[in-house]
Each structure stands twice: as C-alpha cells, then as structure tokens.
mmCIF file of C-alpha atoms in Angstrom:
data_model
loop_
_atom_site.group_PDB
_atom_site.id
_atom_site.type_symbol
_atom_site.label_atom_id
_atom_site.label_comp_id
_atom_site.label_asym_id
_atom_site.label_seq_id
_atom_site.Cartn_x
_atom_site.Cartn_y
_atom_site.Cartn_z
ATOM 1 C CA UNK A 161 -164.143 10.533 -101.385
ATOM 2 C CA UNK A 162 -164.728 6.918 -101.686
ATOM 3 C CA UNK A 163 -168.198 6.136 -100.686
ATOM 4 C CA UNK A 164 -169.668 2.588 -99.892
ATOM 5 C CA UNK A 165 -173.337 2.419 -101.078
ATOM 6 C CA UNK A 166 -175.309 -0.446 -99.661
ATOM 7 C CA UNK A 167 -178.972 -0.939 -101.109
ATOM 8 C CA UNK A 168 -180.741 -3.877 -102.516
ATOM 9 C CA UNK A 169 -182.916 -1.811 -104.662
ATOM 10 C CA UNK A 170 -181.190 -1.989 -108.150
ATOM 11 C CA UNK A 171 -182.891 1.449 -109.242
ATOM 12 C CA UNK A 172 -182.067 3.315 -106.133
ATOM 13 C CA UNK A 173 -178.558 2.045 -105.969
ATOM 14 C CA UNK A 174 -177.949 2.994 -109.489
ATOM 15 C CA UNK A 175 -179.381 6.571 -109.017
ATOM 16 C CA UNK A 176 -177.408 7.087 -105.805
ATOM 17 C CA UNK A 177 -174.118 5.975 -107.320
ATOM 18 C CA UNK A 178 -174.774 8.318 -110.326
ATOM 19 C CA UNK A 179 -175.354 11.364 -108.145
ATOM 20 C CA UNK A 180 -172.102 10.531 -106.073
ATOM 21 C CA UNK A 181 -170.069 10.259 -109.347
ATOM 22 C CA UNK A 182 -171.493 13.580 -110.365
ATOM 23 C CA UNK A 183 -170.469 15.064 -107.256
ATOM 24 C CA UNK A 184 -166.924 13.980 -107.923
ATOM 25 C CA UNK A 185 -166.699 11.215 -105.446
ATOM 26 C CA UNK A 186 -166.275 7.476 -106.177
ATOM 27 C CA UNK A 187 -169.111 5.017 -105.398
ATOM 28 C CA UNK A 188 -168.470 1.473 -104.421
ATOM 29 C CA UNK A 189 -171.859 -0.217 -104.819
ATOM 30 C CA UNK A 190 -173.020 -3.402 -103.070
ATOM 31 C CA UNK A 191 -176.675 -4.868 -102.580
ATOM 32 C CA UNK A 192 -176.089 -7.134 -99.448
ATOM 33 C CA UNK A 193 -174.996 -6.810 -95.847
ATOM 34 C CA UNK A 194 -172.410 -9.482 -96.236
ATOM 35 C CA UNK A 195 -170.842 -7.807 -99.361
ATOM 36 C CA UNK A 196 -170.988 -4.477 -97.593
ATOM 37 C CA UNK A 197 -168.704 -5.799 -94.770
ATOM 38 C CA UNK A 198 -166.318 -7.408 -97.301
ATOM 39 C CA UNK A 199 -166.215 -4.317 -99.317
ATOM 40 C CA UNK A 200 -165.632 -2.102 -96.049
ATOM 41 C CA UNK A 201 -162.811 -4.260 -95.107
ATOM 42 C CA UNK A 202 -161.208 -4.267 -98.787
ATOM 43 C CA UNK A 203 -161.967 -0.894 -100.260
ATOM 44 C CA UNK A 204 -160.719 1.528 -97.494
ATOM 45 C CA UNK A 205 -163.784 3.681 -98.112
ATOM 46 C CA UNK A 206 -164.230 7.234 -96.478
ATOM 47 C CA UNK A 207 -167.968 7.094 -95.890
ATOM 48 C CA UNK A 208 -170.873 4.481 -95.975
ATOM 49 C CA UNK A 209 -174.335 5.094 -97.311
ATOM 50 C CA UNK A 210 -176.614 2.242 -95.736
ATOM 51 C CA UNK A 211 -180.144 1.179 -96.306
ATOM 52 C CA UNK A 212 -182.001 -0.626 -93.382
ATOM 53 C CA UNK A 213 -183.801 -3.233 -95.607
ATOM 54 C CA UNK A 214 -181.385 -5.754 -96.967
ATOM 55 C CA UNK A 215 -181.869 -9.366 -97.793
ATOM 56 C CA UNK A 216 -179.400 -11.012 -95.590
ATOM 57 C CA UNK A 217 -178.281 -8.698 -92.687
ATOM 58 C CA UNK A 218 -180.256 -5.588 -91.977
ATOM 59 C CA UNK A 219 -178.509 -2.101 -91.913
ATOM 60 C CA UNK A 220 -178.439 -1.896 -88.268
ATOM 61 C CA UNK A 221 -176.389 -5.158 -87.972
ATOM 62 C CA UNK A 222 -174.077 -4.008 -90.685
ATOM 63 C CA UNK A 223 -173.369 -0.726 -88.888
ATOM 64 C CA UNK A 224 -172.823 -2.515 -85.698
ATOM 65 C CA UNK A 225 -170.374 -4.921 -87.218
ATOM 66 C CA UNK A 226 -168.478 -1.923 -88.949
ATOM 67 C CA UNK A 227 -168.094 -0.248 -85.785
ATOM 68 C CA UNK A 228 -166.886 -3.492 -84.128
ATOM 69 C CA UNK A 229 -164.360 -3.940 -86.927
ATOM 70 C CA UNK A 230 -162.866 -0.418 -86.662
ATOM 71 C CA UNK A 231 -159.398 -0.255 -84.912
ATOM 72 C CA UNK A 232 -158.588 2.522 -82.374
ATOM 73 C CA UNK A 233 -158.253 5.820 -83.823
ATOM 74 C CA UNK A 234 -160.243 4.957 -87.002
ATOM 75 C CA UNK A 235 -163.744 5.973 -87.825
ATOM 76 C CA UNK A 236 -165.854 6.144 -90.880
ATOM 77 C CA UNK A 237 -169.074 8.163 -91.053
ATOM 78 C CA UNK A 238 -172.387 5.928 -91.678
ATOM 79 C CA UNK A 239 -175.209 7.646 -93.071
ATOM 80 C CA UNK A 240 -178.588 5.809 -93.001
ATOM 81 C CA UNK A 241 -181.000 5.857 -96.055
ATOM 82 C CA UNK A 242 -184.519 5.567 -94.549
ATOM 83 C CA UNK A 243 -187.930 6.106 -95.780
ATOM 84 C CA UNK A 244 -189.674 9.165 -94.644
ATOM 85 C CA UNK A 245 -192.621 7.101 -93.287
ATOM 86 C CA UNK A 246 -190.223 5.115 -91.108
ATOM 87 C CA UNK A 247 -188.630 7.741 -88.681
ATOM 88 C CA UNK A 248 -188.571 5.126 -85.974
ATOM 89 C CA UNK A 249 -185.445 3.849 -87.865
ATOM 90 C CA UNK A 250 -183.585 6.869 -87.095
ATOM 91 C CA UNK A 251 -183.097 6.302 -83.369
ATOM 92 C CA UNK A 252 -182.316 2.660 -83.943
ATOM 93 C CA UNK A 253 -179.890 3.529 -86.745
ATOM 94 C CA UNK A 254 -178.058 6.007 -84.544
ATOM 95 C CA UNK A 255 -177.808 3.413 -81.577
ATOM 96 C CA UNK A 256 -176.234 0.949 -83.966
ATOM 97 C CA UNK A 257 -173.393 3.257 -84.881
ATOM 98 C CA UNK A 258 -174.933 5.547 -87.530
ATOM 99 C CA UNK A 259 -173.931 9.290 -87.671
ATOM 100 C CA UNK A 260 -176.687 10.906 -89.950
ATOM 101 C CA UNK A 261 -179.513 10.051 -92.148
ATOM 102 C CA UNK A 262 -181.076 10.795 -95.489
ATOM 103 C CA UNK A 263 -184.560 10.398 -96.630
ATOM 104 C CA UNK A 264 -185.457 8.243 -99.721
ATOM 105 C CA UNK A 265 -185.648 9.024 -102.397
ATOM 106 C CA UNK A 266 -182.208 10.825 -102.467
ATOM 107 C CA UNK A 267 -182.224 14.562 -103.052
ATOM 108 C CA UNK A 268 -178.837 15.499 -104.906
ATOM 109 C CA UNK A 269 -178.583 18.924 -103.093
ATOM 110 C CA UNK A 270 -179.134 17.378 -99.717
ATOM 111 C CA UNK A 271 -176.693 14.618 -100.265
ATOM 112 C CA UNK A 272 -174.099 17.045 -101.548
ATOM 113 C CA UNK A 273 -174.368 19.017 -98.399
ATOM 114 C CA UNK A 274 -174.149 15.866 -96.141
ATOM 115 C CA UNK A 275 -170.935 14.574 -97.926
ATOM 116 C CA UNK A 276 -169.366 18.086 -97.510
ATOM 117 C CA UNK A 277 -170.232 18.200 -93.751
ATOM 118 C CA UNK A 278 -168.963 14.616 -93.174
ATOM 119 C CA UNK A 279 -165.761 15.307 -95.112
ATOM 120 C CA UNK A 280 -165.009 18.297 -92.879
ATOM 121 C CA UNK A 281 -165.719 16.159 -89.937
ATOM 122 C CA UNK A 282 -163.524 13.263 -90.948
ATOM 123 C CA UNK A 283 -160.545 15.887 -91.692
ATOM 124 C CA UNK A 284 -161.118 17.420 -88.196
ATOM 125 C CA UNK A 285 -161.175 14.224 -86.528
ATOM 126 C CA UNK A 286 -158.074 13.040 -88.601
ATOM 127 C CA UNK A 287 -156.075 16.101 -87.289
ATOM 128 C CA UNK A 288 -157.383 15.319 -83.800
ATOM 129 C CA UNK A 289 -156.215 11.904 -83.918
ATOM 130 C CA UNK A 290 -152.734 12.862 -85.361
ATOM 131 C CA UNK A 291 -152.483 15.488 -82.656
ATOM 132 C CA UNK A 292 -153.449 13.120 -79.929
ATOM 133 C CA UNK A 293 -150.822 10.540 -81.182
ATOM 134 C CA UNK A 294 -148.270 13.282 -81.247
ATOM 135 C CA UNK A 295 -149.122 14.351 -77.673
ATOM 136 C CA UNK A 296 -148.993 10.809 -76.514
ATOM 137 C CA UNK A 297 -145.608 10.242 -78.065
ATOM 138 C CA UNK A 298 -144.407 13.601 -76.328
ATOM 139 C CA UNK A 299 -145.785 12.582 -72.988
ATOM 140 C CA UNK A 300 -143.904 9.054 -73.293
ATOM 141 C CA UNK A 301 -140.792 10.905 -74.226
ATOM 142 C CA UNK A 302 -141.220 13.294 -71.198
ATOM 143 C CA UNK A 303 -141.742 10.478 -68.851
ATOM 144 C CA UNK A 304 -138.629 8.764 -70.380
ATOM 145 C CA UNK A 305 -136.405 11.874 -69.888
ATOM 146 C CA UNK A 306 -137.824 12.639 -66.328
ATOM 147 C CA UNK A 307 -136.806 9.061 -65.524
ATOM 148 C CA UNK A 308 -133.353 9.122 -67.071
ATOM 149 C CA UNK A 309 -129.947 10.472 -65.809
ATOM 150 C CA UNK A 310 -129.058 13.173 -68.170
ATOM 151 C CA UNK A 311 -125.426 12.116 -68.451
ATOM 152 C CA UNK A 312 -125.371 8.514 -68.399
ATOM 153 C CA UNK A 313 -128.778 7.740 -69.999
ATOM 154 C CA UNK A 314 -129.705 5.288 -67.458
ATOM 155 C CA UNK A 315 -132.403 5.491 -64.663
ATOM 156 C CA UNK A 316 -132.006 8.323 -62.256
ATOM 157 C CA UNK A 317 -132.310 8.589 -58.611
ATOM 158 C CA UNK A 318 -135.896 9.613 -58.654
ATOM 159 C CA UNK A 319 -136.749 6.561 -60.750
ATOM 160 C CA UNK A 320 -134.738 4.259 -58.500
ATOM 161 C CA UNK A 321 -136.651 5.298 -55.500
ATOM 162 C CA UNK A 322 -140.020 4.713 -57.130
ATOM 163 C CA UNK A 323 -138.952 1.364 -58.422
ATOM 164 C CA UNK A 324 -137.505 0.369 -55.061
ATOM 165 C CA UNK A 325 -140.743 1.056 -53.275
ATOM 166 C CA UNK A 326 -142.607 -0.852 -55.907
ATOM 167 C CA UNK A 327 -140.272 -3.874 -55.686
ATOM 168 C CA UNK A 328 -140.291 -3.655 -52.012
ATOM 169 C CA UNK A 329 -144.144 -4.007 -51.882
ATOM 170 C CA UNK A 330 -143.985 -6.904 -54.258
ATOM 171 C CA UNK A 331 -141.371 -8.732 -52.576
ATOM 172 C CA UNK A 332 -143.385 -8.479 -49.329
ATOM 173 C CA UNK A 333 -146.269 -9.751 -51.113
ATOM 174 C CA UNK A 334 -144.812 -12.561 -52.811
ATOM 175 C CA UNK A 335 -142.379 -13.669 -50.081
ATOM 176 C CA UNK A 336 -139.351 -13.582 -52.071
ATOM 177 C CA UNK A 337 -135.978 -11.944 -51.446
ATOM 178 C CA UNK A 338 -135.069 -8.570 -52.898
ATOM 179 C CA UNK A 339 -131.350 -7.873 -53.430
ATOM 180 C CA UNK A 340 -129.553 -4.510 -53.946
ATOM 181 C CA UNK A 341 -126.162 -3.851 -55.456
ATOM 182 C CA UNK A 342 -124.524 -0.391 -54.442
ATOM 183 C CA UNK A 343 -121.537 0.490 -56.586
ATOM 184 C CA UNK A 344 -118.882 2.980 -56.339
ATOM 185 C CA UNK A 345 -116.099 3.938 -58.864
ATOM 186 C CA UNK A 346 -112.859 3.512 -57.093
ATOM 187 C CA UNK A 347 -110.777 6.783 -56.641
ATOM 188 C CA UNK A 348 -113.190 8.696 -58.979
ATOM 189 C CA UNK A 349 -112.174 12.154 -57.423
ATOM 190 C CA UNK A 350 -108.594 11.496 -58.221
ATOM 191 C CA UNK A 351 -109.486 10.448 -61.605
ATOM 192 C CA UNK A 352 -111.443 13.739 -62.313
ATOM 193 C CA UNK A 353 -108.547 15.702 -60.667
ATOM 194 C CA UNK A 354 -106.047 14.234 -62.814
ATOM 195 C CA UNK A 355 -107.763 13.899 -66.240
ATOM 196 C CA UNK A 356 -110.501 16.471 -65.867
ATOM 197 C CA UNK A 357 -114.207 16.550 -65.791
ATOM 198 C CA UNK A 358 -114.747 15.755 -69.489
ATOM 199 C CA UNK A 359 -112.831 12.581 -69.087
ATOM 200 C CA UNK A 360 -114.610 11.910 -65.837
ATOM 201 C CA UNK A 361 -118.068 12.320 -67.694
ATOM 202 C CA UNK A 362 -117.020 9.828 -70.371
ATOM 203 C CA UNK A 363 -115.860 7.414 -67.825
ATOM 204 C CA UNK A 364 -119.301 7.596 -66.009
ATOM 205 C CA UNK A 365 -120.993 6.966 -69.379
ATOM 206 C CA UNK A 366 -118.827 4.010 -70.204
ATOM 207 C CA UNK A 367 -119.373 2.388 -66.672
ATOM 208 C CA UNK A 368 -123.042 2.894 -66.776
ATOM 209 C CA UNK A 369 -123.241 1.310 -70.349
ATOM 210 C CA UNK A 370 -121.221 -1.645 -69.290
ATOM 211 C CA UNK A 371 -123.203 -2.045 -66.191
ATOM 212 C CA UNK A 372 -126.481 -2.102 -67.960
ATOM 213 C CA UNK A 373 -124.977 -4.724 -70.434
ATOM 214 C CA UNK A 374 -123.912 -6.928 -67.946
ATOM 215 C CA UNK A 375 -127.419 -7.440 -66.574
ATOM 216 C CA UNK A 376 -129.017 -10.403 -68.231
ATOM 217 C CA UNK A 377 -132.746 -10.067 -66.999
ATOM 218 C CA UNK A 378 -134.974 -7.288 -68.175
ATOM 219 C CA UNK A 379 -136.255 -6.800 -64.597
ATOM 220 C CA UNK A 380 -132.849 -6.037 -63.168
ATOM 221 C CA UNK A 381 -132.791 -2.281 -62.959
ATOM 222 C CA UNK A 382 -129.491 -0.263 -62.858
ATOM 223 C CA UNK A 383 -129.576 3.529 -61.967
ATOM 224 C CA UNK A 384 -127.246 6.296 -61.150
ATOM 225 C CA UNK A 385 -127.489 6.816 -57.462
ATOM 226 C CA UNK A 386 -125.471 10.052 -57.335
ATOM 227 C CA UNK A 387 -122.109 11.211 -58.343
ATOM 228 C CA UNK A 388 -119.987 8.091 -59.146
ATOM 229 C CA UNK A 389 -122.247 5.786 -57.346
ATOM 230 C CA UNK A 390 -124.631 3.239 -59.044
ATOM 231 C CA UNK A 391 -127.268 0.994 -57.858
ATOM 232 C CA UNK A 392 -128.839 -2.106 -59.121
ATOM 233 C CA UNK A 393 -132.271 -3.607 -57.941
ATOM 234 C CA UNK A 394 -132.557 -7.311 -58.383
ATOM 235 C CA UNK A 395 -136.168 -8.476 -57.855
ATOM 236 C CA UNK A 396 -136.720 -12.051 -56.666
ATOM 237 C CA UNK A 397 -133.162 -12.702 -56.412
ATOM 238 C CA UNK A 398 -131.435 -14.387 -53.439
ATOM 239 C CA UNK A 399 -127.862 -13.565 -52.230
ATOM 240 C CA UNK A 400 -126.115 -16.057 -54.307
ATOM 241 C CA UNK A 401 -127.709 -14.872 -57.579
ATOM 242 C CA UNK A 402 -126.934 -11.229 -56.587
ATOM 243 C CA UNK A 403 -123.199 -12.292 -55.936
ATOM 244 C CA UNK A 404 -122.963 -13.752 -59.521
ATOM 245 C CA UNK A 405 -124.532 -10.586 -60.978
ATOM 246 C CA UNK A 406 -122.249 -8.236 -59.082
ATOM 247 C CA UNK A 407 -119.053 -10.027 -59.857
ATOM 248 C CA UNK A 408 -119.858 -10.315 -63.544
ATOM 249 C CA UNK A 409 -120.444 -6.468 -63.545
ATOM 250 C CA UNK A 410 -117.204 -5.885 -61.532
ATOM 251 C CA UNK A 411 -115.186 -7.783 -63.987
ATOM 252 C CA UNK A 412 -116.794 -6.194 -66.962
ATOM 253 C CA UNK A 413 -115.697 -2.817 -65.645
ATOM 254 C CA UNK A 414 -112.208 -3.967 -65.163
ATOM 255 C CA UNK A 415 -112.235 -5.361 -68.747
ATOM 256 C CA UNK A 416 -112.824 -1.905 -70.056
ATOM 257 C CA UNK A 417 -109.174 -1.077 -69.124
ATOM 258 C CA UNK A 418 -109.785 2.596 -68.800
ATOM 259 C CA UNK A 419 -106.487 4.009 -67.587
ATOM 260 C CA UNK A 420 -106.507 5.476 -64.095
ATOM 261 C CA UNK A 421 -103.143 7.104 -63.509
ATOM 262 C CA UNK A 422 -103.426 7.411 -59.703
ATOM 263 C CA UNK A 423 -105.294 4.173 -58.993
ATOM 264 C CA UNK A 424 -103.232 1.269 -57.582
ATOM 265 C CA UNK A 425 -104.931 -1.082 -59.806
ATOM 266 C CA UNK A 426 -103.870 0.953 -62.999
ATOM 267 C CA UNK A 427 -107.390 1.177 -64.352
ATOM 268 C CA UNK A 428 -110.985 2.180 -63.495
ATOM 269 C CA UNK A 429 -112.441 -0.251 -61.054
ATOM 270 C CA UNK A 430 -115.571 -0.425 -58.871
ATOM 271 C CA UNK A 431 -116.388 -1.677 -55.358
ATOM 272 C CA UNK A 432 -119.701 -3.187 -54.741
ATOM 273 C CA UNK A 433 -121.821 -3.839 -51.614
ATOM 274 C CA UNK A 434 -124.680 -6.241 -51.703
ATOM 275 C CA UNK A 435 -127.449 -6.781 -49.399
ATOM 276 C CA UNK A 436 -130.478 -9.085 -49.537
ATOM 277 C CA UNK A 437 -133.844 -8.568 -47.680
ATOM 278 C CA UNK A 438 -137.091 -10.332 -47.233
ATOM 279 C CA UNK A 439 -139.316 -7.400 -46.229
ATOM 280 C CA UNK A 440 -141.366 -7.729 -43.126
ATOM 281 C CA UNK A 441 -144.516 -5.534 -42.184
ATOM 282 C CA UNK A 442 -142.577 -3.156 -40.251
ATOM 283 C CA UNK A 443 -139.480 -3.057 -42.479
ATOM 284 C CA UNK A 444 -138.586 -0.089 -44.776
ATOM 285 C CA UNK A 445 -136.617 0.191 -48.037
ATOM 286 C CA UNK A 446 -134.059 2.314 -46.325
ATOM 287 C CA UNK A 447 -132.847 -0.603 -44.349
ATOM 288 C CA UNK A 448 -131.915 -2.520 -47.527
ATOM 289 C CA UNK A 449 -130.015 0.544 -48.782
ATOM 290 C CA UNK A 450 -128.444 0.971 -45.366
ATOM 291 C CA UNK A 451 -127.158 -2.555 -45.425
ATOM 292 C CA UNK A 452 -125.852 -2.367 -49.064
ATOM 293 C CA UNK A 453 -124.151 0.874 -48.063
ATOM 294 C CA UNK A 454 -122.321 -0.718 -45.125
ATOM 295 C CA UNK A 455 -121.209 -3.661 -47.324
ATOM 296 C CA UNK A 456 -119.911 -1.147 -49.994
ATOM 297 C CA UNK A 457 -118.055 0.674 -47.013
ATOM 298 C CA UNK A 458 -116.352 -2.620 -46.001
ATOM 299 C CA UNK A 459 -115.313 -3.199 -49.655
ATOM 300 C CA UNK A 460 -113.543 0.063 -49.931
ATOM 301 C CA UNK A 461 -111.847 -0.404 -46.515
ATOM 302 C CA UNK A 462 -110.752 -3.938 -47.777
ATOM 303 C CA UNK A 463 -108.888 -2.371 -50.694
ATOM 304 C CA UNK A 464 -111.696 -1.720 -53.216
ATOM 305 C CA UNK A 465 -112.167 -3.403 -56.574
ATOM 306 C CA UNK A 466 -114.219 -6.199 -54.841
ATOM 307 C CA UNK A 467 -117.824 -7.323 -53.944
ATOM 308 C CA UNK A 468 -118.750 -7.579 -50.254
ATOM 309 C CA UNK A 469 -122.167 -8.853 -49.184
ATOM 310 C CA UNK A 470 -124.097 -8.772 -45.745
ATOM 311 C CA UNK A 471 -126.311 -11.539 -44.435
ATOM 312 C CA UNK A 472 -130.025 -11.701 -45.156
ATOM 313 C CA UNK A 473 -131.779 -8.849 -43.191
ATOM 314 C CA UNK A 474 -128.594 -8.487 -41.110
ATOM 315 C CA UNK A 475 -125.970 -5.819 -41.632
ATOM 316 C CA UNK A 476 -123.700 -6.787 -38.821
ATOM 317 C CA UNK A 477 -121.377 -9.026 -40.720
ATOM 318 C CA UNK A 478 -120.388 -8.063 -44.163
ATOM 319 C CA UNK A 479 -118.442 -10.907 -45.965
ATOM 320 C CA UNK A 480 -116.066 -10.595 -49.028
ATOM 321 C CA UNK A 481 -117.171 -12.898 -52.036
ATOM 322 C CA UNK A 482 -115.145 -15.783 -53.115
ATOM 323 C CA UNK A 483 -116.365 -16.309 -56.664
#
C-alpha cells in the first residue's frame, strides 16, 4: 500500500514512516495541509494517516477537501492520528470524512491491524464498485435490447409507442407541430414469396439502415412498426419539413436498387404517408397515426413509390407531394 502520512511533528512523522516501511508499505511523508492535498492528487495513495494539528490547514479541513476532490466510485480511507486526551477530535474527524482513528504515540501492532483491516475494506469496496459498474452496463444493454427490433436493429414498436407519447405531450406543451411518416415496402409479400424469407430479412435490414441514415437530426426517430412497415417521428417539424425528409428517404430506398422481380418498378420501393398534428387537450396520439395511415393507403392506391400527406389535424384530404 502507498500511505500518505501528514504530521507537522518531525519526530512523530519519522517514526510513523519507519513503522509503515517495516510493515511492507510505502510512506509518502508531508508536514502541512497544503502539501497533503497536493500529494493526494499527485501520488495516488491507498490510505491517509492524518494528524489534526497542522500549521496551515487543520486535519479536519484536509479531510473535507480530500473527500470533495474524490470522483464518483473512488474512496481513500482516512485514519486520524489523535492524542489520547483529545477524544473530542474523534467525532469531529469522522464528521469531516475520516474513517477511523489511532491514538498517539503510534503502536506498531495496532497500526498493523488497522492497515490490514483498511486494505480488506478497500479490496471489498473496489470489488463492489466494479460489480456495480458491470451491473449498470448490463442494465443499459438490456434497455437497449428491449427497445430495439431484433431483426433491423432500429427501435421497436414498444419504444415507438413510448416515444410518441412523450413527444405528443411535449408538442402540446410547446405548441409546435409533430409530424409522423408511416412507410411501407411496396409488394413485400411478393418479394418474400419469390425470393424467400432470408432475402426478405436482408431487404428489411437494408431498408431500415438506409431509412435511419437519411435522417439528418438526432431527434428524428425511426422505428419498425410491424412486418414491412416503418415509422418516423419528427418532433417540432411542420408539414413542409416532413415532406422533405420523407422524399429524401424514399429516394434513398430507390437508390439502393434492390432487385424486385415482381414489382412494376423493377426494384424495392416504399410508399409513405405523412401527417402533421398540433395536439389539443382532447386529442390522442392515435389520431396522428390514423391520419398517417390514411395518407399511406392513398399512396398505395395511387400507384405506390410515392409520398402523400394529409392536412394539419385533418385526414379528409390526402395530397400527393410535388417535390
């Protein structure tokens, strides 16, 4: 162990360091509070032996500053060295961040026992910190997996539902429109029937990757809605902006040029329906989905491989884009 010894009494400091060296540890000796803080930052010690009476900062202040300087997950034991007749220092020292105490003058056997005990505590705490970090990483990965579609890797339907609820409430609070793009791969059943499900799975993955890559803003969230359907939430986006995003994504899918032997377009394409909504107090997210779904139906009926949108908060008149 590397032990920082802080004592402004030269004789006591020398004796304590000699005992530490005999016990097989390394002593880092300083005689002032400022030097103690500098040494703590520089030397990466495993334990601090600290007297209360120092010429500049007292030991209590040194302990408080050491605790303040420690980063999350790090902890260095502090043992106060106190005179037997000043037991009132014990409570103050523990409140300042100390962990234990030793009476002066130092007894080698007692010091040895304290060092072994602190070393065990440090080892156990280090193991717990490592375990906690591993558990946190595992929980983060579990949350990521539970929110992701197993085939395409983008967000799944459950995560989409959660995010739509959140963005719906935010849109209502800020008074800014929320847009939604509902996408469907054209003639996908025929693609699967002709080329097989492995080819269909690969097609879904490539479409999802391209759809994600076409989104410029970090807040735009693509998800797999189900089967060959995908959905994109566009927070704080008016209809014109959603049209640009959708047309860019539609063209990117076309540019993949994935051969589709039974499509009149000769390659894999997508139809897209867009809806924009400014949520009112009595509105529900399902209305936005319904509006986008109706626009998607119109896109399919009009020949597929196109983007059609409905008016703001009105699903009665879907309109094909002219971009």
